CSV table of C-alpha atoms in Angstrom, one decimal:
chain,number,residue,atom,x,y,z
A,1,MET,CA,-27.8,-20.0,-8.0
A,2,ASN,CA,-25.9,-19.6,-4.8
A,3,GLU,CA,-23.0,-21.9,-3.9
A,4,ASP,CA,-25.1,-24.1,-1.5
A,5,ASP,CA,-27.8,-24.8,-4.0
A,6,ILE,CA,-25.2,-25.8,-6.8
A,7,ILE,CA,-23.5,-28.1,-4.4
A,8,GLY,CA,-26.8,-29.7,-3.6
A,9,VAL,CA,-27.7,-30.2,-7.3
A,10,VAL,CA,-24.1,-31.8,-8.1
A,11,ARG,CA,-24.3,-34.0,-4.9
A,12,GLU,CA,-27.8,-35.2,-6.1
A,13,TYR,CA,-26.7,-35.7,-9.7
A,14,ILE,CA,-23.6,-37.8,-8.7
A,15,GLU,CA,-25.7,-40.1,-6.4
A,16,ASP,CA,-28.4,-40.7,-8.9
A,17,LYS,CA,-27.2,-43.7,-10.7
A,18,GLU,CA,-29.9,-43.6,-13.3
A,19,ASN,CA,-29.2,-40.5,-15.0
A,20,SER,CA,-27.1,-40.4,-18.3
A,21,TYR,CA,-26.5,-36.8,-18.8
A,22,ALA,CA,-23.9,-33.9,-18.1
A,23,LEU,CA,-24.4,-30.9,-15.8
A,24,MET,CA,-23.4,-27.4,-16.7
A,25,LEU,CA,-22.0,-24.6,-14.5
A,26,THR,CA,-22.1,-21.3,-16.6
A,27,GLY,CA,-21.4,-17.7,-15.4
A,28,GLU,CA,-19.4,-14.5,-16.5
A,29,TRP,CA,-15.7,-14.8,-17.0
A,30,GLY,CA,-13.9,-13.9,-13.7
A,31,CYS,CA,-16.9,-14.6,-11.5
A,32,GLY,CA,-15.1,-17.4,-9.6
A,33,LYS,CA,-16.4,-20.6,-11.3
A,34,THR,CA,-13.1,-22.4,-11.2
A,35,TYR,CA,-12.1,-21.3,-7.8
A,36,PHE,CA,-15.5,-22.5,-6.5
A,37,VAL,CA,-15.1,-25.9,-8.3
A,38,GLU,CA,-11.6,-26.4,-7.0
A,39,HIS,CA,-12.3,-25.3,-3.3
A,40,ALA,CA,-15.8,-25.2,-2.0
A,41,LEU,CA,-17.4,-27.9,-4.3
A,42,THR,CA,-14.4,-30.2,-4.0
A,43,GLU,CA,-14.2,-29.9,-0.3
A,44,LYS,CA,-17.9,-30.5,0.2
A,45,LEU,CA,-18.0,-33.6,-2.0
A,46,GLU,CA,-14.8,-35.0,-0.7
A,47,GLU,CA,-15.2,-34.3,3.1
A,48,ASP,CA,-17.9,-36.8,4.2
A,49,GLU,CA,-18.3,-40.6,4.3
A,50,SER,CA,-20.0,-40.9,0.8
A,51,ARG,CA,-16.7,-39.4,-0.6
A,52,HIS,CA,-16.9,-38.2,-4.3
A,53,PRO,CA,-13.4,-37.4,-5.7
A,54,VAL,CA,-13.4,-34.4,-8.0
A,55,VAL,CA,-11.0,-34.3,-11.0
A,56,VAL,CA,-10.6,-30.9,-12.8
A,57,ALA,CA,-9.3,-30.7,-16.3
A,58,SER,CA,-9.1,-27.6,-18.6
A,59,ALA,CA,-10.3,-27.9,-22.2
A,60,TYR,CA,-8.3,-24.5,-23.0
A,61,GLY,CA,-6.9,-24.9,-26.6
A,62,ALA,CA,-7.6,-28.6,-26.8
A,63,LYS,CA,-7.6,-29.2,-30.6
A,64,ASP,CA,-8.9,-32.8,-30.6
A,65,LEU,CA,-10.1,-35.5,-28.7
A,66,ALA,CA,-6.6,-36.9,-27.8
A,67,GLU,CA,-5.5,-33.5,-26.4
A,68,LEU,CA,-8.7,-33.2,-24.4
A,69,CYS,CA,-8.3,-36.7,-22.9
A,70,GLY,CA,-4.6,-35.9,-22.4
A,71,ALA,CA,-5.7,-32.9,-20.2
A,72,ILE,CA,-8.1,-35.2,-18.2
A,73,GLU,CA,-5.4,-37.7,-17.5
A,74,SER,CA,-3.1,-35.0,-16.4
A,75,GLY,CA,-5.6,-33.5,-14.1
A,76,PHE,CA,-6.2,-36.8,-12.4
A,77,ILE,CA,-2.6,-37.6,-12.2
A,78,SER,CA,-1.8,-34.1,-10.8
A,79,LYS,CA,-4.5,-34.4,-8.2
A,80,TYR,CA,-3.4,-37.7,-6.9
A,81,ALA,CA,0.3,-36.4,-6.7
A,82,ILE,CA,-0.5,-33.2,-5.0
A,83,GLY,CA,-2.8,-35.0,-2.5
A,84,CYS,CA,-0.2,-37.3,-1.4
A,85,ALA,CA,2.6,-34.8,-1.3
A,86,ALA,CA,0.4,-32.5,0.9
A,87,GLY,CA,0.3,-35.1,3.4
A,88,GLY,CA,4.1,-34.7,3.9
A,89,GLU,CA,4.6,-38.6,3.6
A,90,ARG,CA,6.5,-38.5,0.4
A,91,GLY,CA,7.5,-36.2,-2.5
A,92,ARG,CA,5.7,-35.5,-5.8
A,93,TRP,CA,7.8,-38.1,-7.9
A,94,ASP,CA,7.3,-40.8,-5.3
A,95,SER,CA,3.5,-40.0,-5.4
A,96,LEU,CA,3.4,-40.4,-9.2
A,97,VAL,CA,5.3,-43.7,-9.0
A,98,GLY,CA,2.8,-44.9,-6.3
A,99,PHE,CA,-0.1,-43.8,-8.4
A,100,ALA,CA,1.3,-45.6,-11.5
A,101,LYS,CA,1.7,-48.8,-9.5
A,102,ASP,CA,-1.7,-48.6,-7.7
A,103,THR,CA,-3.4,-48.3,-11.1
A,104,GLY,CA,-1.2,-50.5,-13.2
A,105,ILE,CA,-0.8,-47.7,-15.7
A,106,SER,CA,3.0,-48.1,-15.4
A,107,PHE,CA,2.7,-51.7,-17.0
A,108,LEU,CA,-0.1,-50.7,-19.4
A,109,GLY,CA,2.2,-50.0,-22.5
A,110,LYS,CA,4.2,-53.2,-21.8
A,111,LYS,CA,1.2,-55.5,-21.4
A,112,ILE,CA,-0.4,-54.0,-24.7
A,113,ARG,CA,2.9,-54.6,-26.6
A,114,GLU,CA,3.0,-58.2,-25.3
A,115,LEU,CA,-0.6,-58.9,-26.4
A,116,GLU,CA,0.0,-57.3,-29.8
A,117,LYS,CA,3.1,-59.7,-30.2
A,118,LYS,CA,1.3,-62.8,-29.1
A,119,ALA,CA,-2.0,-62.2,-31.0
A,120,GLY,CA,-0.4,-60.6,-34.0
A,121,VAL,CA,-2.9,-57.7,-33.9
A,122,ASP,CA,-2.6,-53.9,-33.5
A,123,LEU,CA,-4.2,-53.0,-30.0
A,124,LYS,CA,-4.7,-49.2,-29.8
A,125,MET,CA,-6.3,-47.8,-26.6
A,126,ALA,CA,-8.7,-45.2,-27.7
A,127,PRO,CA,-8.3,-41.8,-25.7
A,128,LEU,CA,-11.7,-42.1,-24.2
A,129,ASN,CA,-11.0,-45.7,-23.1
A,130,ALA,CA,-8.0,-44.4,-21.0
A,131,VAL,CA,-10.3,-41.8,-19.3
A,132,ASN,CA,-12.9,-44.5,-18.6
A,133,LEU,CA,-10.2,-46.6,-17.0
A,134,ILE,CA,-8.9,-43.9,-14.5
A,135,ILE,CA,-12.2,-42.0,-13.7
A,136,GLY,CA,-14.1,-44.1,-11.3
A,137,PRO,CA,-18.0,-44.3,-10.9
A,138,GLU,CA,-18.0,-42.1,-7.7
A,139,THR,CA,-15.9,-39.5,-9.3
A,140,LEU,CA,-17.0,-36.2,-10.7
A,141,LEU,CA,-15.1,-35.2,-13.9
A,142,VAL,CA,-15.0,-31.2,-14.3
A,143,ILE,CA,-14.2,-30.1,-17.7
A,144,ASP,CA,-13.4,-26.5,-17.4
A,145,ASP,CA,-12.8,-23.6,-19.9
A,146,VAL,CA,-15.3,-25.4,-22.4
A,147,GLU,CA,-15.8,-22.1,-24.3
A,148,ARG,CA,-12.1,-21.8,-25.0
A,149,CYS,CA,-11.8,-25.4,-26.4
A,150,ASP,CA,-10.7,-25.3,-30.1
A,151,MET,CA,-12.7,-28.7,-30.9
A,152,GLY,CA,-15.9,-28.7,-32.9
A,153,ILE,CA,-19.0,-28.8,-30.8
A,154,ARG,CA,-20.0,-32.0,-32.4
A,155,GLU,CA,-16.8,-33.8,-31.5
A,156,LEU,CA,-16.5,-32.1,-28.1
A,157,LEU,CA,-20.1,-32.8,-27.0
A,158,GLY,CA,-20.0,-36.2,-28.7
A,159,ALA,CA,-17.1,-37.1,-26.4
A,160,VAL,CA,-19.1,-35.9,-23.3
A,161,ASP,CA,-22.1,-37.8,-24.5
A,162,HIS,CA,-20.0,-41.0,-24.7
A,163,LEU,CA,-18.7,-40.4,-21.3
A,164,VAL,CA,-22.1,-39.9,-19.7
A,165,VAL,CA,-24.1,-42.5,-21.7
A,166,GLY,CA,-21.6,-45.1,-22.6
A,167,CYS,CA,-19.2,-45.0,-19.8
A,168,ARG,CA,-21.7,-43.9,-17.1
A,169,LYS,CA,-19.4,-41.2,-15.9
A,170,LYS,CA,-20.5,-38.0,-14.1
A,171,VAL,CA,-19.4,-34.9,-16.0
A,172,LEU,CA,-19.7,-31.3,-15.0
A,173,LEU,CA,-19.0,-28.8,-17.9
A,174,VAL,CA,-17.9,-25.3,-16.6
A,175,CYS,CA,-18.1,-22.5,-19.1
A,176,ASN,CA,-19.3,-19.0,-19.9
A,177,GLU,CA,-22.2,-20.3,-22.1
A,178,ASP,CA,-23.0,-16.8,-23.5
A,179,GLU,CA,-19.4,-16.4,-24.8
A,180,TRP,CA,-19.6,-20.0,-26.1
A,181,ARG,CA,-22.6,-19.1,-28.1
A,182,LYS,CA,-21.0,-16.1,-29.6
A,183,GLY,CA,-18.3,-18.1,-31.2
A,184,LEU,CA,-21.0,-20.1,-33.2
A,185,GLY,CA,-22.9,-18.7,-36.2
A,186,PRO,CA,-24.7,-19.8,-39.5
A,187,LYS,CA,-21.2,-21.0,-40.9
A,188,GLY,CA,-19.1,-21.2,-37.6
A,189,GLU,CA,-15.8,-23.2,-37.7
A,190,LYS,CA,-16.7,-24.9,-34.5
A,191,GLY,CA,-20.2,-25.5,-35.4
A,192,THR,CA,-23.6,-23.6,-35.9
A,193,THR,CA,-25.9,-22.3,-33.3
A,194,ARG,CA,-28.6,-24.8,-34.4
A,195,GLU,CA,-26.2,-27.7,-34.0
A,196,TYR,CA,-25.4,-26.4,-30.6
A,197,GLU,CA,-28.8,-26.3,-29.5
A,198,SER,CA,-29.6,-29.9,-30.8
A,199,LEU,CA,-26.4,-31.4,-29.2
A,200,ILE,CA,-26.7,-29.6,-25.7
A,201,GLU,CA,-30.3,-30.6,-25.5
A,202,LYS,CA,-29.3,-34.3,-25.8
A,203,THR,CA,-26.0,-34.0,-23.7
A,204,VAL,CA,-26.8,-31.5,-21.0
A,205,TRP,CA,-29.9,-31.8,-18.9
A,206,ARG,CA,-29.5,-28.9,-16.2
A,207,LYS,CA,-27.5,-25.8,-16.4
A,208,CYS,CA,-26.5,-24.0,-13.1
A,209,ARG,CA,-25.8,-20.3,-13.5
A,210,PHE,CA,-23.2,-19.3,-11.0
A,211,ARG,CA,-24.1,-16.0,-9.3
A,212,PRO,CA,-21.9,-15.6,-6.2
A,213,SER,CA,-22.7,-12.9,-3.7
A,214,VAL,CA,-20.3,-10.0,-3.6
A,215,GLY,CA,-19.6,-10.8,0.1
A,216,SER,CA,-18.5,-14.5,-0.6
A,217,VAL,CA,-16.2,-13.4,-3.4
A,218,VAL,CA,-14.5,-10.6,-1.6
A,219,GLU,CA,-14.1,-12.6,1.5
A,220,ARG,CA,-12.7,-15.5,-0.4
A,221,VAL,CA,-10.2,-13.6,-2.4
A,222,LEU,CA,-9.2,-10.8,0.0
A,223,GLY,CA,-10.5,-11.8,3.4
A,224,GLY,CA,-7.2,-12.4,4.8
A,225,VAL,CA,-5.5,-9.1,4.1
A,226,LEU,CA,-8.7,-7.2,4.9
A,227,GLY,CA,-9.1,-8.8,8.3
A,228,GLY,CA,-5.7,-7.2,9.1
A,229,ILE,CA,-6.6,-3.5,8.0
A,230,TYR,CA,-9.2,-2.9,10.7
A,231,PRO,CA,-12.3,-4.7,12.1
A,232,GLY,CA,-15.1,-4.3,9.6
A,233,ALA,CA,-12.9,-3.8,6.6
A,234,LEU,CA,-14.4,-6.8,5.0
A,235,GLU,CA,-18.0,-5.4,5.3
A,236,ASP,CA,-16.8,-1.9,4.2
A,237,ALA,CA,-15.1,-3.4,1.1
A,238,VAL,CA,-18.1,-5.2,0.2
A,239,SER,CA,-20.5,-2.3,0.4
A,240,ALA,CA,-17.9,-0.1,-1.6
A,241,ILE,CA,-18.7,-2.3,-4.8
A,242,GLU,CA,-21.8,-3.7,-4.0
A,243,GLY,CA,-23.7,-1.6,-6.4
A,244,SER,CA,-21.3,-2.1,-9.3
A,245,GLU,CA,-21.1,-4.9,-11.8
A,246,SER,CA,-20.6,-8.6,-10.8
A,247,PRO,CA,-17.3,-8.9,-8.9
A,248,ASN,CA,-14.6,-10.3,-11.0
A,249,LEU,CA,-12.4,-12.7,-8.9
A,250,ARG,CA,-9.3,-12.2,-11.1
A,251,SER,CA,-9.3,-8.4,-10.9
A,252,LEU,CA,-9.8,-8.5,-7.1
A,253,SER,CA,-6.9,-10.7,-6.8
A,254,LYS,CA,-4.8,-8.0,-8.5
A,255,MET,CA,-5.7,-5.6,-5.7
A,256,ARG,CA,-3.8,-7.5,-2.9
A,257,PRO,CA,-0.6,-5.5,-3.1
A,258,VAL,CA,-2.4,-2.2,-2.9
A,259,LEU,CA,-4.4,-3.5,0.2
A,260,VAL,CA,-1.2,-4.8,1.8
A,261,GLY,CA,0.3,-1.3,1.3
A,262,MET,CA,-2.8,0.2,3.0
A,263,LYS,CA,-2.5,-2.1,5.8
A,264,GLU,CA,1.2,-1.5,6.3
A,265,SER,CA,0.8,2.2,6.2
A,266,GLY,CA,-0.8,2.2,9.6
A,267,PHE,CA,-3.2,4.8,8.7
A,268,PHE,CA,-6.1,2.7,9.7
A,269,ALA,CA,-4.5,1.2,12.9
A,270,GLU,CA,-5.6,3.8,15.6
A,271,PRO,CA,-7.4,6.8,13.8
A,272,THR,CA,-8.6,9.7,15.8
A,273,ASP,CA,-11.7,9.7,13.7
A,274,PRO,CA,-12.7,5.9,12.7
A,275,GLU,CA,-15.8,7.0,11.0
A,276,SER,CA,-13.8,9.2,8.5
A,277,ALA,CA,-11.0,6.7,8.1
A,278,ARG,CA,-13.6,4.0,7.3
A,279,ALA,CA,-15.1,6.6,4.6
A,280,VAL,CA,-11.7,7.0,3.1
A,281,PHE,CA,-11.1,3.2,2.9
A,282,LYS,CA,-14.5,2.6,1.2
A,283,GLU,CA,-13.7,5.1,-1.5
A,284,ALA,CA,-10.1,3.9,-2.0
A,285,PHE,CA,-11.2,0.3,-2.2
A,286,GLY,CA,-13.8,1.3,-4.8
A,287,PHE,CA,-11.2,3.2,-6.9
A,288,ALA,CA,-8.8,0.3,-6.7
A,289,ALA,CA,-11.4,-2.2,-7.6
A,290,GLY,CA,-12.2,-0.1,-10.8
A,291,ALA,CA,-8.6,0.3,-11.8
A,292,ALA,CA,-7.9,-3.5,-11.3
A,293,LYS,CA,-10.7,-4.2,-13.9
A,294,GLY,CA,-9.0,-1.7,-16.2
A,295,MET,CA,-11.5,1.1,-15.8
A,296,ARG,CA,-10.2,4.5,-16.3
A,297,ILE,CA,-11.8,7.8,-15.3
A,298,GLY,CA,-12.2,9.6,-18.5
A,299,PRO,CA,-14.1,12.8,-19.3
A,300,PRO,CA,-17.8,12.7,-20.3
A,301,SER,CA,-18.2,11.3,-23.8
A,302,SER,CA,-20.8,13.8,-25.1
A,303,ARG,CA,-21.7,17.6,-24.7
A,304,GLU,CA,-24.8,16.5,-23.0
A,305,ASP,CA,-23.0,14.4,-20.5
A,306,SER,CA,-20.5,17.1,-20.1
A,307,ILE,CA,-23.3,19.4,-18.8
A,308,LEU,CA,-25.0,16.6,-16.8
A,309,ARG,CA,-22.0,14.8,-15.4
A,310,GLY,CA,-19.1,17.1,-15.7
A,311,GLY,CA,-19.2,18.1,-12.0
A,312,ILE,CA,-19.2,14.5,-10.9
A,313,PHE,CA,-16.4,13.6,-13.3
A,314,GLU,CA,-14.2,16.3,-12.0
A,315,SER,CA,-14.8,15.3,-8.5
A,316,ARG,CA,-14.1,11.7,-9.2
A,317,ARG,CA,-10.9,12.7,-11.0
A,318,LEU,CA,-9.6,14.7,-8.3
A,319,LYS,CA,-10.2,11.9,-5.7
A,320,TYR,CA,-8.5,9.3,-7.8
A,321,ALA,CA,-5.6,11.6,-8.4
A,322,ALA,CA,-5.2,12.2,-4.7
A,323,LEU,CA,-5.0,8.4,-4.1
A,324,ASP,CA,-1.9,8.4,-6.2
A,325,PHE,CA,-0.6,4.9,-5.1
A,326,ILE,CA,-3.6,3.4,-6.9
A,327,PRO,CA,-2.8,4.7,-10.4
A,328,ARG,CA,0.9,4.5,-9.6
A,329,PHE,CA,0.4,0.7,-9.2
A,330,PHE,CA,-2.1,-0.2,-11.8
A,331,GLU,CA,-1.4,2.3,-14.6
A,332,ARG,CA,2.4,3.1,-14.2
A,333,CYS,CA,3.3,-0.4,-13.1
A,334,GLU,CA,5.2,0.8,-10.1
A,335,GLY,CA,5.5,-0.6,-6.7
A,336,VAL,CA,3.4,0.1,-3.5
A,337,ASP,CA,5.3,2.1,-0.9
A,338,SER,CA,3.5,2.0,2.6
A,339,LYS,CA,4.9,5.6,3.3
A,340,HIS,CA,3.6,6.9,0.1
A,341,VAL,CA,0.3,5.3,0.7
A,342,ARG,CA,0.0,6.9,4.2
A,343,SER,CA,0.9,10.4,2.8
A,344,CYS,CA,-1.8,9.9,0.1
A,345,LEU,CA,-4.5,8.9,2.6
A,346,GLU,CA,-3.7,11.7,5.1
A,347,ASP,CA,-4.0,14.2,2.2
A,348,TYR,CA,-7.2,12.6,1.1
A,349,LEU,CA,-8.7,12.6,4.5
A,350,ALA,CA,-7.9,16.3,5.1
A,351,THR,CA,-9.2,17.3,1.6
A,352,PHE,CA,-12.4,15.2,1.2
A,353,HIS,CA,-13.3,14.4,4.6
A,354,PRO,CA,-12.3,17.5,6.5
A,355,ASP,CA,-15.0,17.3,9.3
A,356,GLY,CA,-14.3,15.1,12.4
A,357,PRO,CA,-17.0,13.5,14.7
A,358,ALA,CA,-17.8,16.7,16.6
A,359,ALA,CA,-17.9,18.7,13.4
A,360,ARG,CA,-20.4,16.2,11.8
A,361,LYS,CA,-22.7,16.6,14.7
A,362,ALA,CA,-22.4,20.4,14.6
A,363,ILE,CA,-23.4,20.1,10.8
A,364,GLU,CA,-26.5,18.1,11.7
A,365,CYS,CA,-27.4,20.7,14.3
A,366,ILE,CA,-27.1,23.4,11.6
A,367,GLU,CA,-29.3,21.4,9.3
A,368,GLY,CA,-31.8,20.9,12.0
A,369,ILE,CA,-32.0,24.7,12.6
A,370,ARG,CA,-32.4,25.5,8.9
A,371,HIS,CA,-35.2,23.0,8.4
A,372,ALA,CA,-36.8,23.6,11.7
A,373,THR,CA,-36.7,19.8,12.6
A,374,PHE,CA,-35.4,20.3,16.3
A,375,ARG,CA,-37.4,20.1,19.4
A,376,ASP,CA,-37.6,23.1,22.0
A,377,ALA,CA,-35.9,20.8,24.4
A,378,ASP,CA,-32.9,20.5,22.0
A,379,VAL,CA,-32.1,24.2,21.9
A,380,LEU,CA,-30.3,24.3,25.2
A,381,GLY,CA,-27.8,21.8,23.9
A,382,MET,CA,-27.3,23.3,20.5
A,383,VAL,CA,-24.7,26.0,21.5
A,384,GLU,CA,-22.5,23.4,23.3
A,385,THR,CA,-22.6,21.1,20.2
A,386,LEU,CA,-21.9,24.0,17.7
A,387,VAL,CA,-19.0,25.1,20.2
A,388,ALA,CA,-17.6,21.5,20.3
A,389,GLY,CA,-17.8,21.3,16.4
A,390,ILE,CA,-15.7,24.4,16.1
A,391,VAL,CA,-13.0,23.4,18.7
A,392,PRO,CA,-13.4,19.7,19.3
A,393,GLY,CA,-12.1,18.6,22.6
A,394,ASP,CA,-10.9,15.4,21.3
A,395,GLY,CA,-8.3,16.9,19.0
A,396,SER,CA,-10.1,15.9,15.8
A,397,ARG,CA,-10.8,18.2,12.9
A,398,GLY,CA,-13.3,20.9,13.6
A,399,LEU,CA,-15.8,22.7,11.3
A,400,SER,CA,-14.4,24.0,8.1
A,401,PHE,CA,-13.7,27.7,8.1
A,402,ASP,CA,-16.0,27.9,5.1
A,403,VAL,CA,-19.1,27.1,7.1
A,404,TYR,CA,-18.6,29.7,9.9
A,405,PRO,CA,-20.8,32.2,8.4
A,406,ASP,CA,-23.4,29.6,8.0
A,407,VAL,CA,-23.2,28.7,11.7
A,408,LEU,CA,-23.8,32.2,12.8
A,409,ARG,CA,-26.6,32.9,10.4
A,410,ALA,CA,-28.4,29.7,11.6
A,411,VAL,CA,-28.0,30.4,15.2
A,412,LYS,CA,-29.1,34.2,14.8
A,413,GLY,CA,-32.2,33.0,13.1
A,414,ILE,CA,-33.6,31.4,16.3
A,415,ALA,CA,-31.6,33.3,19.0
A,416,GLY,CA,-34.4,35.8,19.4
A,417,GLU,CA,-37.2,33.2,19.8
A,418,PHE,CA,-35.2,31.2,22.3
A,419,ALA,CA,-33.5,33.9,24.2
A,420,ASP,CA,-33.2,31.9,27.3
A,421,ALA,CA,-31.2,29.4,25.6
A,422,PHE,CA,-28.9,32.0,24.2
A,423,PRO,CA,-28.2,34.4,27.1
A,424,GLU,CA,-24.9,35.6,25.6
A,425,GLY,CA,-26.2,35.5,22.0
A,426,VAL,CA,-23.5,34.3,19.4
A,427,ALA,CA,-20.6,35.3,21.7
A,428,PRO,CA,-19.6,31.8,22.8
A,429,LEU,CA,-19.6,30.7,19.0
A,430,VAL,CA,-17.5,33.8,18.0
A,431,LYS,CA,-15.0,33.1,20.8
A,432,ALA,CA,-14.6,29.5,19.6
A,433,MET,CA,-14.0,30.6,16.2
A,434,GLU,CA,-11.3,33.0,17.2
A,435,SER,CA,-9.6,30.3,19.0
A,436,SER,CA,-9.8,27.9,16.0
A,437,ILE,CA,-8.5,30.6,13.7
A,438,GLY,CA,-5.6,31.2,16.0
A,439,ARG,CA,-4.5,27.6,15.5
A,440,ASP,CA,-4.5,27.7,11.8
A,441,PRO,CA,-4.5,31.4,10.4
A,442,GLU,CA,-3.3,30.4,6.9
A,443,SER,CA,-6.5,28.2,6.2
A,444,ALA,CA,-8.6,31.0,7.6
A,445,VAL,CA,-7.1,33.5,5.5
A,446,ARG,CA,-7.8,31.2,2.4
A,447,SER,CA,-11.4,30.9,3.4
A,448,ILE,CA,-12.0,34.5,3.9
A,449,GLY,CA,-10.4,35.2,0.5
A,450,LYS,CA,-13.1,33.0,-1.2
A,451,ASN,CA,-16.1,34.7,0.6
A,452,ARG,CA,-15.3,38.0,2.0
A,453,VAL,CA,-18.7,39.2,2.2
A,454,GLU,CA,-20.1,36.6,4.4
A,455,TRP,CA,-17.1,36.7,6.8
A,456,GLN,CA,-17.9,40.3,7.3
A,457,GLU,CA,-20.9,39.3,9.3
A,458,ILE,CA,-18.9,37.7,12.0
A,459,PRO,CA,-18.7,40.1,14.8
A,460,PHE,CA,-14.9,39.4,15.9
A,461,ASP,CA,-13.4,41.4,18.5
A,462,SER,CA,-11.8,44.5,16.8
A,463,SER,CA,-8.7,44.1,19.0
């Protein structure tokens, strides 16, 4: 279910005074359940006229009913104090004192002792009665981290049942139910699977599975810093991880220093080739997201994988190594230096995205010639496109020297049939290539060394 659907279910649950059951919100660890409850759900339930306060308590590590109820009481007191202090009217301590006076809790112990003395009896307020006292009829009590509670399921769900049936409270259990079930068994310490099924059927009527969209999670956690990198960075970040596993809110939070470093590097501020810069960002974000989840790029696990995926692994390994600021932060626990980030990004761009906008258009033109997917009317502009791809007028990176032989081969293949469009043959292309080589002779020599035979086909001026 998405967030709006869940909010609707919870609101309907609170406003239905006849029900006597609890709701469950379940989802994978790290998917943002707690964040959703403390922000989106709380804001929606507390914003309108039919205000429903939300009190959140964690059952993490609670060993018995007293500890669970103590967590609920602490959650309520903390919410009240923080809420008052946020208004800037008074400090946290004053807020707590005011809360105690408003509810009479500061005098509760004294009154009970007076009654005990007069009546000659021992009056003990049971933990659940204390919770019943402070949780109002319009309040939603959220018990988080249920699967991490150390209480037995019979005691835990029995307490919840008492709250919803005996006290008419509204309770939302937040957990990873799949992991909760794993902790049970035929002779589990906390209870058996059979007991769980029986008790949960009585106590919980509806289960809402939390499946947030990738976009909502990324925006919620990293939207602020992404918005400062470049317009569209949020959308590119989402597309970079959309096909992977469910986004983990906690791991995404760990990425913030890396993204701040990318922002402060200035690499994305005014790139000469925005399209290539965006491609670099998407790949870097994907690698950082994996590293934040503890994923490492290891070699193929079997001989078969080595044959099928060896090339992919090597390519990813080289790319990841080139973005050294990512393993430096996540694996070597070093800081993020914006100058180092910029250096890595510039090298990555030159190595893995060597073609600028004009070069990419030239490559599309070459592919069109190879597969005969061009129209006759397009031929006149092909030479101009190819020349512009070799020596771009905007100063961006031109075609790689490695593809020069392919360019000439493609043009020669159609020059005879479209002689009118190529009155000078391949001479304009060769002239552009000579100009480009003159700008970076060292790279040209390295390319020639890799493929001497094909380079011999280029009719350079012997002078």
